[in-house]
Amino acid sequence: MAKAKKEKIDTLAEYNKIISLLRSKQYSSIYLLEGEEAYYIDKILDVFNEEILSADEKDFNLITLYGKETNWSDVINSCNQFPMYGDHIIVILREAVQLNKIEELIPYFKKPSASTIFVIDYRGKETNSKDKWVKPLKENGGVIFKSQSLDEMEIPSWIQQYGANRNIKIDFPIAETLASYLGNDLMRITNEIQKVLINEPDLKDLSADLIEKYIGISRDYNYLDLPRVIFQNDTKKLSRMLNYFIANPKSIPLPPLVATLYTFADRIYRCYSVPNDFNNPESRSLYYYREYAAKYNIHTIHQFIAILNDFALKAVGIGTIPKSNGELVKELAAQLNRILYPQEV
């Protein structure tokens, strides 16, 4: 039986909604924070840890438990305590996925304490219909926040939005380079951008020079930029890059290069089937690839991908005489150029 497709959730919108309610002092009795993306869960926990209770209240009214080190009865006892010198007690259960017999909390979920804010950090997993304890939690006013990981294609736009929220302009090529280099770990991405901000507190525009200086992504000899250089037919820059890669073969890891080129080609390929509708998130993520889709036909992209498949084998020594990484990349670039620009050969 085919696996059901996971419902896509606007995690950022749900996060903003929860933060807005918390900061306006509209609290629920129970919060279940679940999902694979730790970034938003950590940000919500920061609010519970730092913004709801005063410094004096925290000493008495903030309790942090760990699922691996505690049991369900200790959790219930903590939640049933009364606050001292304040209106609320906050109980945070971290590593909740490791709590033994979590279903024993159902009686508390059915009748939670009015003065307790119980926060369940269930990161790393998403609950489902088999988790019988979730239904009574939800039915009695509990808030469920699902922190889904972003798709690879969504990361550059997320980086741009993150910058915009801090009045920093991040052009799409820069955002895409960061995404390719740092992956989809939002905490890592924000930490690296923060590294730039610490050194450039008045930053308004995140440039290639700055990410090279503070993050270490080379502007001129970064293999992540190779797909754009090839598709834009920037022969001068391509020649400089290839010469550098030949002289420094360790700077061009082949498997990540193949993945980067394939991802770029795949996004162009999607442009042929996804209507150009800016209200559609998938279409929005393809905006910067449509110029290439308009320039090259689908048959050309098919040929491009076929060459990448062949090169993936050569990269591990199948079907070719052993060569250095730089020489293989030079050969690959020549083949790709013959496909994209046959009139120039």
mmCIF file of C-alpha atoms in Angstrom:
data_model
loop_
_atom_site.group_PDB
_atom_site.id
_atom_site.type_symbol
_atom_site.label_atom_id
_atom_site.label_comp_id
_atom_site.label_asym_id
_atom_site.label_seq_id
_atom_site.Cartn_x
_atom_site.Cartn_y
_atom_site.Cartn_z
ATOM 1 C CA MET A 1 0.000 0.000 0.000
ATOM 2 C CA ALA A 2 1.322 3.447 -0.927
ATOM 3 C CA LYS A 3 2.373 5.624 1.965
ATOM 4 C CA ALA A 4 0.036 8.549 2.541
ATOM 5 C CA LYS A 5 1.533 11.903 1.680
ATOM 6 C CA LYS A 6 2.149 14.042 4.759
ATOM 7 C CA GLU A 7 -0.074 17.087 4.967
ATOM 8 C CA LYS A 8 1.963 20.219 4.360
ATOM 9 C CA ILE A 9 1.702 22.764 7.162
ATOM 10 C CA ASP A 10 2.671 26.437 7.103
ATOM 11 C CA THR A 11 5.010 26.059 10.080
ATOM 12 C CA LEU A 12 6.100 29.703 10.048
ATOM 13 C CA ALA A 13 2.496 30.969 10.157
ATOM 14 C CA GLU A 14 1.641 28.627 13.045
ATOM 15 C CA TYR A 15 4.797 29.678 14.869
ATOM 16 C CA ASN A 16 3.973 33.381 14.485
ATOM 17 C CA LYS A 17 0.443 32.733 15.755
ATOM 18 C CA ILE A 18 1.670 30.999 18.923
ATOM 19 C CA ILE A 19 4.313 33.638 19.616
ATOM 20 C CA SER A 20 1.770 36.432 19.154
ATOM 21 C CA LEU A 21 -0.662 34.816 21.619
ATOM 22 C CA LEU A 22 2.058 34.151 24.187
ATOM 23 C CA ARG A 23 3.341 37.716 24.037
ATOM 24 C CA SER A 24 -0.193 39.031 24.456
ATOM 25 C CA LYS A 25 -0.459 36.825 27.597
ATOM 26 C CA GLN A 26 -3.075 34.487 26.124
ATOM 27 C CA TYR A 27 -1.933 31.145 27.509
ATOM 28 C CA SER A 28 -3.221 27.604 27.077
ATOM 29 C CA SER A 29 -2.832 24.904 29.715
ATOM 30 C CA ILE A 30 -0.845 22.495 27.524
ATOM 31 C CA TYR A 31 1.452 22.906 24.525
ATOM 32 C CA LEU A 32 2.664 19.949 22.473
ATOM 33 C CA LEU A 33 5.667 20.923 20.337
ATOM 34 C CA GLU A 34 6.399 18.123 17.891
ATOM 35 C CA GLY A 35 8.192 17.539 14.593
ATOM 36 C CA GLU A 36 11.585 17.246 12.954
ATOM 37 C CA GLU A 37 12.577 20.923 12.716
ATOM 38 C CA ALA A 38 14.120 21.937 16.037
ATOM 39 C CA TYR A 39 14.527 25.618 15.160
ATOM 40 C CA TYR A 40 10.928 26.722 15.820
ATOM 41 C CA ILE A 41 10.579 24.467 18.865
ATOM 42 C CA ASP A 42 13.666 26.045 20.415
ATOM 43 C CA LYS A 43 12.361 29.535 19.664
ATOM 44 C CA ILE A 44 9.021 28.802 21.340
ATOM 45 C CA LEU A 45 10.781 27.274 24.336
ATOM 46 C CA ASP A 46 12.867 30.449 24.614
ATOM 47 C CA VAL A 47 9.648 32.410 25.154
ATOM 48 C CA PHE A 48 8.464 30.047 27.895
ATOM 49 C CA ASN A 49 11.885 30.135 29.552
ATOM 50 C CA GLU A 50 12.569 33.858 29.288
ATOM 51 C CA GLU A 51 9.461 35.972 28.707
ATOM 52 C CA ILE A 52 6.486 34.761 30.749
ATOM 53 C CA LEU A 53 7.850 34.662 34.280
ATOM 54 C CA SER A 54 9.858 37.365 35.982
ATOM 55 C CA ALA A 55 13.395 36.595 37.151
ATOM 56 C CA ASP A 56 12.159 36.131 40.743
ATOM 57 C CA GLU A 57 9.242 33.903 39.677
ATOM 58 C CA LYS A 58 11.518 31.566 37.708
ATOM 59 C CA ASP A 59 13.261 30.414 40.870
ATOM 60 C CA PHE A 60 10.013 28.912 42.159
ATOM 61 C CA ASN A 61 7.656 28.545 39.196
ATOM 62 C CA LEU A 62 9.775 27.205 36.322
ATOM 63 C CA ILE A 63 10.300 23.430 36.353
ATOM 64 C CA THR A 64 12.256 21.572 33.665
ATOM 65 C CA LEU A 65 12.030 17.785 33.447
ATOM 66 C CA TYR A 66 13.679 15.319 31.059
ATOM 67 C CA GLY A 67 11.800 12.347 29.686
ATOM 68 C CA LYS A 68 14.702 9.934 30.028
ATOM 69 C CA GLU A 69 15.357 10.862 33.650
ATOM 70 C CA THR A 70 11.840 11.134 35.057
ATOM 71 C CA ASN A 71 8.599 9.151 35.159
ATOM 72 C CA TRP A 72 5.015 10.029 34.397
ATOM 73 C CA SER A 73 3.965 10.400 38.050
ATOM 74 C CA ASP A 74 6.687 12.998 38.652
ATOM 75 C CA VAL A 75 5.396 14.933 35.670
ATOM 76 C CA ILE A 76 1.835 14.960 36.998
ATOM 77 C CA ASN A 77 2.979 15.936 40.487
ATOM 78 C CA SER A 78 4.958 18.849 39.071
ATOM 79 C CA CYS A 79 2.000 20.019 36.987
ATOM 80 C CA ASN A 80 -0.309 19.915 40.009
ATOM 81 C CA GLN A 81 1.875 22.215 42.109
ATOM 82 C CA PHE A 82 0.592 25.711 42.846
ATOM 83 C CA PRO A 83 2.586 28.783 41.804
ATOM 84 C CA MET A 84 4.447 30.816 44.401
ATOM 85 C CA TYR A 85 4.663 34.599 44.082
ATOM 86 C CA GLY A 86 2.906 34.601 40.729
ATOM 87 C CA ASP A 87 -0.059 33.474 38.660
ATOM 88 C CA HIS A 88 1.505 30.612 36.722
ATOM 89 C CA ILE A 89 3.813 27.677 37.070
ATOM 90 C CA ILE A 90 5.543 26.493 33.879
ATOM 91 C CA VAL A 91 6.494 22.837 33.540
ATOM 92 C CA ILE A 92 8.661 21.997 30.527
ATOM 93 C CA LEU A 93 9.064 18.329 29.672
ATOM 94 C CA ARG A 94 12.099 18.018 27.417
ATOM 95 C CA GLU A 95 12.976 14.834 25.514
ATOM 96 C CA ALA A 96 9.330 13.809 25.889
ATOM 97 C CA VAL A 97 9.690 11.090 23.235
ATOM 98 C CA GLN A 98 11.777 9.195 25.822
ATOM 99 C CA LEU A 99 9.187 9.384 28.603
ATOM 100 C CA ASN A 100 8.036 5.886 29.544
ATOM 101 C CA LYS A 101 4.252 5.376 29.560
ATOM 102 C CA ILE A 102 3.359 8.858 28.342
ATOM 103 C CA GLU A 103 -0.242 7.660 28.000
ATOM 104 C CA GLU A 104 -0.437 7.739 31.814
ATOM 105 C CA LEU A 105 -0.670 11.526 31.473
ATOM 106 C CA ILE A 106 -4.150 11.211 29.925
ATOM 107 C CA PRO A 107 -5.988 11.878 33.249
ATOM 108 C CA TYR A 108 -4.055 15.133 33.589
ATOM 109 C CA PHE A 109 -4.774 16.073 29.966
ATOM 110 C CA LYS A 110 -8.490 15.589 30.655
ATOM 111 C CA LYS A 111 -8.378 17.925 33.676
ATOM 112 C CA PRO A 112 -5.286 20.170 33.523
ATOM 113 C CA SER A 113 -4.462 22.628 36.284
ATOM 114 C CA ALA A 114 -5.710 26.136 35.494
ATOM 115 C CA SER A 115 -2.564 27.731 36.924
ATOM 116 C CA THR A 116 -0.041 25.481 35.111
ATOM 117 C CA ILE A 117 1.403 25.908 31.637
ATOM 118 C CA PHE A 118 2.609 22.442 30.645
ATOM 119 C CA VAL A 119 4.980 22.394 27.631
ATOM 120 C CA ILE A 120 5.835 19.060 26.011
ATOM 121 C CA ASP A 121 8.986 19.106 23.870
ATOM 122 C CA TYR A 122 8.301 16.166 21.529
ATOM 123 C CA ARG A 123 10.870 17.058 18.901
ATOM 124 C CA GLY A 124 12.133 14.495 16.407
ATOM 125 C CA LYS A 125 8.758 12.829 15.892
ATOM 126 C CA GLU A 126 5.215 13.638 14.838
ATOM 127 C CA THR A 127 2.280 12.086 16.646
ATOM 128 C CA ASN A 128 -0.414 10.159 14.794
ATOM 129 C CA SER A 129 -3.736 8.392 15.397
ATOM 130 C CA LYS A 130 -1.976 5.581 17.263
ATOM 131 C CA ASP A 131 -0.921 8.016 19.997
ATOM 132 C CA LYS A 132 -4.105 7.832 22.079
ATOM 133 C CA TRP A 133 -2.905 10.477 24.527
ATOM 134 C CA VAL A 134 -2.996 13.254 21.923
ATOM 135 C CA LYS A 135 -6.795 13.338 21.499
ATOM 136 C CA PRO A 136 -7.658 14.217 25.133
ATOM 137 C CA LEU A 137 -4.841 16.784 25.128
ATOM 138 C CA LYS A 138 -6.382 18.503 22.118
ATOM 139 C CA GLU A 139 -9.981 18.169 23.285
ATOM 140 C CA ASN A 140 -9.214 19.981 26.530
ATOM 141 C CA GLY A 141 -7.686 23.111 25.056
ATOM 142 C CA GLY A 142 -4.176 21.877 24.358
ATOM 143 C CA VAL A 143 -2.212 23.533 21.555
ATOM 144 C CA ILE A 144 -0.411 21.268 19.087
ATOM 145 C CA PHE A 145 2.437 22.790 17.102
ATOM 146 C CA LYS A 146 3.928 20.695 14.305
ATOM 147 C CA SER A 147 7.372 21.893 13.288
ATOM 148 C CA GLN A 148 7.918 20.397 9.846
ATOM 149 C CA SER A 149 11.261 20.510 8.060
ATOM 150 C CA LEU A 150 11.309 22.703 4.983
ATOM 151 C CA ASP A 151 11.757 21.161 1.567
ATOM 152 C CA GLU A 152 15.131 21.806 -0.011
ATOM 153 C CA MET A 153 13.511 24.102 -2.567
ATOM 154 C CA GLU A 154 11.962 26.258 0.166
ATOM 155 C CA ILE A 155 15.214 27.069 1.971
ATOM 156 C CA PRO A 156 16.494 29.966 -0.221
ATOM 157 C CA SER A 157 13.179 31.814 0.066
ATOM 158 C CA TRP A 158 13.154 31.179 3.816
ATOM 159 C CA ILE A 159 16.641 32.688 4.074
ATOM 160 C CA GLN A 160 15.489 35.751 2.152
ATOM 161 C CA GLN A 161 12.479 36.127 4.451
ATOM 162 C CA TYR A 162 14.662 35.697 7.527
ATOM 163 C CA GLY A 163 16.866 38.524 6.252
ATOM 164 C CA ALA A 164 13.886 40.729 5.391
ATOM 165 C CA ASN A 165 12.538 40.353 8.939
ATOM 166 C CA ARG A 166 15.838 41.859 10.111
ATOM 167 C CA ASN A 167 15.923 44.533 7.402
ATOM 168 C CA ILE A 168 18.729 42.734 5.574
ATOM 169 C CA LYS A 169 18.595 42.266 1.815
ATOM 170 C CA ILE A 170 19.668 38.783 0.701
ATOM 171 C CA ASP A 171 19.557 38.295 -3.059
ATOM 172 C CA PHE A 172 18.369 34.903 -4.267
ATOM 173 C CA PRO A 173 21.780 33.709 -5.589
ATOM 174 C CA ILE A 174 23.305 34.443 -2.168
ATOM 175 C CA ALA A 175 20.407 32.675 -0.405
ATOM 176 C CA GLU A 176 20.757 29.688 -2.704
ATOM 177 C CA THR A 177 24.499 29.474 -2.101
ATOM 178 C CA LEU A 178 23.914 29.524 1.665
ATOM 179 C CA ALA A 179 21.234 26.832 1.320
ATOM 180 C CA SER A 180 23.486 24.597 -0.787
ATOM 181 C CA TYR A 181 26.440 25.058 1.555
ATOM 182 C CA LEU A 182 24.615 24.861 4.904
ATOM 183 C CA GLY A 183 21.762 22.466 4.081
ATOM 184 C CA ASN A 184 18.268 22.741 5.556
ATOM 185 C CA ASP A 185 19.273 23.046 9.211
ATOM 186 C CA LEU A 186 17.609 26.360 10.049
ATOM 187 C CA MET A 187 19.505 26.780 13.302
ATOM 188 C CA ARG A 188 22.835 26.381 11.523
ATOM 189 C CA ILE A 189 21.751 28.842 8.834
ATOM 190 C CA THR A 190 20.658 31.484 11.346
ATOM 191 C CA ASN A 191 23.807 30.993 13.426
ATOM 192 C CA GLU A 192 25.996 31.613 10.369
ATOM 193 C CA ILE A 193 24.057 34.732 9.395
ATOM 194 C CA GLN A 194 24.263 35.888 13.011
ATOM 195 C CA LYS A 195 28.038 35.451 12.796
ATOM 196 C CA VAL A 196 28.060 38.033 10.002
ATOM 197 C CA LEU A 197 25.777 40.377 11.975
ATOM 198 C CA ILE A 198 28.021 40.264 15.030
ATOM 199 C CA ASN A 199 30.898 41.505 12.897
ATOM 200 C CA GLU A 200 28.759 43.826 10.751
ATOM 201 C CA PRO A 201 26.075 45.240 13.102
ATOM 202 C CA ASP A 202 24.898 47.841 10.552
ATOM 203 C CA LEU A 203 24.528 45.290 7.766
ATOM 204 C CA LYS A 204 21.857 46.077 5.167
ATOM 205 C CA ASP A 205 22.888 43.813 2.282
ATOM 206 C CA LEU A 206 24.431 40.356 2.672
ATOM 207 C CA SER A 207 27.017 40.199 -0.111
ATOM 208 C CA ALA A 208 29.199 37.427 -1.523
ATOM 209 C CA ASP A 209 32.246 39.177 -0.037
ATOM 210 C CA LEU A 210 30.766 38.985 3.461
ATOM 211 C CA ILE A 211 29.754 35.324 3.300
ATOM 212 C CA GLU A 212 33.244 34.494 2.054
ATOM 213 C CA LYS A 213 34.840 36.545 4.837
ATOM 214 C CA TYR A 214 32.739 35.350 7.772
ATOM 215 C CA ILE A 215 31.179 32.045 6.674
ATOM 216 C CA GLY A 216 33.973 30.774 4.464
ATOM 217 C CA ILE A 217 32.106 30.251 1.201
ATOM 218 C CA SER A 218 34.449 31.317 -1.595
ATOM 219 C CA ARG A 219 32.957 33.798 -4.023
ATOM 220 C CA ASP A 220 35.170 32.956 -7.004
ATOM 221 C CA TYR A 221 35.950 29.264 -6.556
ATOM 222 C CA ASN A 222 32.884 27.779 -4.936
ATOM 223 C CA TYR A 223 31.635 24.656 -6.715
ATOM 224 C CA LEU A 224 28.098 25.504 -5.550
ATOM 225 C CA ASP A 225 28.140 28.366 -8.046
ATOM 226 C CA LEU A 226 29.155 26.132 -10.949
ATOM 227 C CA PRO A 227 25.595 25.329 -12.196
ATOM 228 C CA ARG A 228 24.733 29.014 -12.576
ATOM 229 C CA VAL A 229 28.057 29.766 -14.290
ATOM 230 C CA ILE A 230 27.478 26.946 -16.777
ATOM 231 C CA PHE A 231 23.845 27.830 -17.533
ATOM 232 C CA GLN A 232 24.677 31.525 -17.911
ATOM 233 C CA ASN A 233 27.523 30.639 -20.297
ATOM 234 C CA ASP A 234 29.961 32.760 -18.288
ATOM 235 C CA THR A 235 32.995 31.336 -20.068
ATOM 236 C CA LYS A 236 35.567 33.594 -18.399
ATOM 237 C CA LYS A 237 34.501 32.705 -14.879
ATOM 238 C CA LEU A 238 34.126 29.032 -15.823
ATOM 239 C CA SER A 239 37.690 28.975 -17.143
ATOM 240 C CA ARG A 240 39.016 30.536 -13.904
ATOM 241 C CA MET A 241 37.078 28.067 -11.785
ATOM 242 C CA LEU A 242 38.217 25.027 -13.775
ATOM 243 C CA ASN A 243 41.840 26.105 -13.591
ATOM 244 C CA TYR A 244 41.492 26.482 -9.830
ATOM 245 C CA PHE A 245 39.801 23.075 -9.451
ATOM 246 C CA ILE A 246 42.532 21.373 -11.489
ATOM 247 C CA ALA A 247 45.206 22.971 -9.318
ATOM 248 C CA ASN A 248 43.241 22.256 -6.111
ATOM 249 C CA PRO A 249 41.371 18.951 -6.697
ATOM 250 C CA LYS A 250 40.317 18.632 -3.044
ATOM 251 C CA SER A 251 38.248 21.813 -3.385
ATOM 252 C CA ILE A 252 35.779 20.082 -5.718
ATOM 253 C CA PRO A 253 34.150 17.073 -3.970
ATOM 254 C CA LEU A 254 32.471 15.095 -6.739
ATOM 255 C CA PRO A 255 29.332 13.597 -5.101
ATOM 256 C CA PRO A 256 28.136 16.978 -3.722
ATOM 257 C CA LEU A 257 28.925 18.585 -7.087
ATOM 258 C CA VAL A 258 26.768 16.046 -8.939
ATOM 259 C CA ALA A 259 23.961 16.588 -6.424
ATOM 260 C CA THR A 260 24.212 20.375 -6.829
ATOM 261 C CA LEU A 261 24.099 20.201 -10.632
ATOM 262 C CA TYR A 262 21.250 17.699 -10.575
ATOM 263 C CA THR A 263 19.194 19.826 -8.162
ATOM 264 C CA PHE A 264 19.667 22.883 -10.373
ATOM 265 C CA ALA A 265 18.619 20.957 -13.507
ATOM 266 C CA ASP A 266 15.678 19.356 -11.693
ATOM 267 C CA ARG A 267 14.317 22.770 -10.714
ATOM 268 C CA ILE A 268 14.508 23.924 -14.316
ATOM 269 C CA TYR A 269 12.751 20.726 -15.342
ATOM 270 C CA ARG A 270 9.915 21.397 -12.873
ATOM 271 C CA CYS A 271 9.283 24.753 -14.503
ATOM 272 C CA TYR A 272 7.874 22.956 -17.560
ATOM 273 C CA SER A 273 5.079 21.333 -15.538
ATOM 274 C CA VAL A 274 4.396 23.803 -12.695
ATOM 275 C CA PRO A 275 2.273 26.777 -13.838
ATOM 276 C CA ASN A 276 3.768 30.198 -13.232
ATOM 277 C CA ASP A 277 1.558 31.274 -10.334
ATOM 278 C CA PHE A 278 3.183 33.419 -7.645
ATOM 279 C CA ASN A 279 0.442 32.471 -5.178
ATOM 280 C CA ASN A 280 1.592 28.848 -5.388
ATOM 281 C CA PRO A 281 4.546 28.189 -2.989
ATOM 282 C CA GLU A 282 6.096 25.591 -5.324
ATOM 283 C CA SER A 283 5.845 27.960 -8.274
ATOM 284 C CA ARG A 284 7.337 30.781 -6.186
ATOM 285 C CA SER A 285 10.339 28.613 -5.352
ATOM 286 C CA LEU A 286 10.971 28.128 -9.093
ATOM 287 C CA TYR A 287 10.866 31.833 -9.949
ATOM 288 C CA TYR A 288 14.612 32.215 -10.497
ATOM 289 C CA TYR A 289 14.813 29.104 -12.693
ATOM 290 C CA ARG A 290 12.156 30.108 -15.198
ATOM 291 C CA GLU A 291 14.608 32.211 -17.210
ATOM 292 C CA TYR A 292 16.618 29.050 -17.845
ATOM 293 C CA ALA A 293 13.485 27.014 -18.650
ATOM 294 C CA ALA A 294 12.570 29.665 -21.232
ATOM 295 C CA LYS A 295 16.061 29.504 -22.737
ATOM 296 C CA TYR A 296 16.435 25.716 -22.949
ATOM 297 C CA ASN A 297 13.885 23.128 -24.059
ATOM 298 C CA ILE A 298 12.953 20.026 -22.103
ATOM 299 C CA HIS A 299 14.946 17.757 -24.440
ATOM 300 C CA THR A 300 18.124 19.698 -23.629
ATOM 301 C CA ILE A 301 17.520 19.322 -19.893
ATOM 302 C CA HIS A 302 16.942 15.582 -20.402
ATOM 303 C CA GLN A 303 20.340 15.354 -22.097
ATOM 304 C CA PHE A 304 21.919 17.435 -19.328
ATOM 305 C CA ILE A 305 20.605 15.026 -16.664
ATOM 306 C CA ALA A 306 21.738 11.991 -18.706
ATOM 307 C CA ILE A 307 25.301 13.351 -18.742
ATOM 308 C CA LEU A 308 25.137 13.848 -14.969
ATOM 309 C CA ASN A 309 24.021 10.228 -14.517
ATOM 310 C CA ASP A 310 27.015 9.055 -16.581
ATOM 311 C CA PHE A 311 29.369 11.363 -14.670
ATOM 312 C CA ALA A 312 28.105 10.041 -11.326
ATOM 313 C CA LEU A 313 29.534 6.648 -12.333
ATOM 314 C CA LYS A 314 32.800 8.140 -13.560
ATOM 315 C CA ALA A 315 33.147 9.997 -10.273
ATOM 316 C CA VAL A 316 33.498 6.637 -8.488
ATOM 317 C CA GLY A 317 35.820 5.173 -11.124
ATOM 318 C CA ILE A 318 33.286 3.250 -13.230
ATOM 319 C CA GLY A 319 33.769 3.410 -17.012
ATOM 320 C CA THR A 320 36.767 5.734 -17.092
ATOM 321 C CA ILE A 321 40.517 5.844 -16.633
ATOM 322 C CA PRO A 322 41.284 7.186 -13.121
ATOM 323 C CA LYS A 323 41.567 10.964 -13.216
ATOM 324 C CA SER A 324 41.839 13.753 -10.666
ATOM 325 C CA ASN A 325 38.689 15.533 -9.518
ATOM 326 C CA GLY A 326 39.723 18.666 -11.397
ATOM 327 C CA GLU A 327 40.220 16.800 -14.681
ATOM 328 C CA LEU A 328 36.863 15.029 -14.345
ATOM 329 C CA VAL A 329 35.097 18.331 -13.690
ATOM 330 C CA LYS A 330 36.766 19.901 -16.721
ATOM 331 C CA GLU A 331 35.554 16.975 -18.844
ATOM 332 C CA LEU A 332 32.040 17.282 -17.390
ATOM 333 C CA ALA A 333 31.880 21.034 -18.044
ATOM 334 C CA ALA A 334 32.904 20.479 -21.657
ATOM 335 C CA GLN A 335 30.150 17.876 -22.185
ATOM 336 C CA LEU A 336 27.506 20.062 -20.552
ATOM 337 C CA ASN A 337 28.519 23.057 -22.644
ATOM 338 C CA ARG A 338 28.206 21.002 -25.841
ATOM 339 C CA ILE A 339 24.626 20.190 -24.843
ATOM 340 C CA LEU A 340 23.639 23.725 -23.857
ATOM 341 C CA TYR A 341 25.521 25.617 -26.557
ATOM 342 C CA PRO A 342 25.918 23.305 -29.596
ATOM 343 C CA GLN A 343 26.188 26.270 -31.964
ATOM 344 C CA GLU A 344 29.418 27.343 -30.249
ATOM 345 C CA VAL A 345 31.173 23.990 -30.647
#
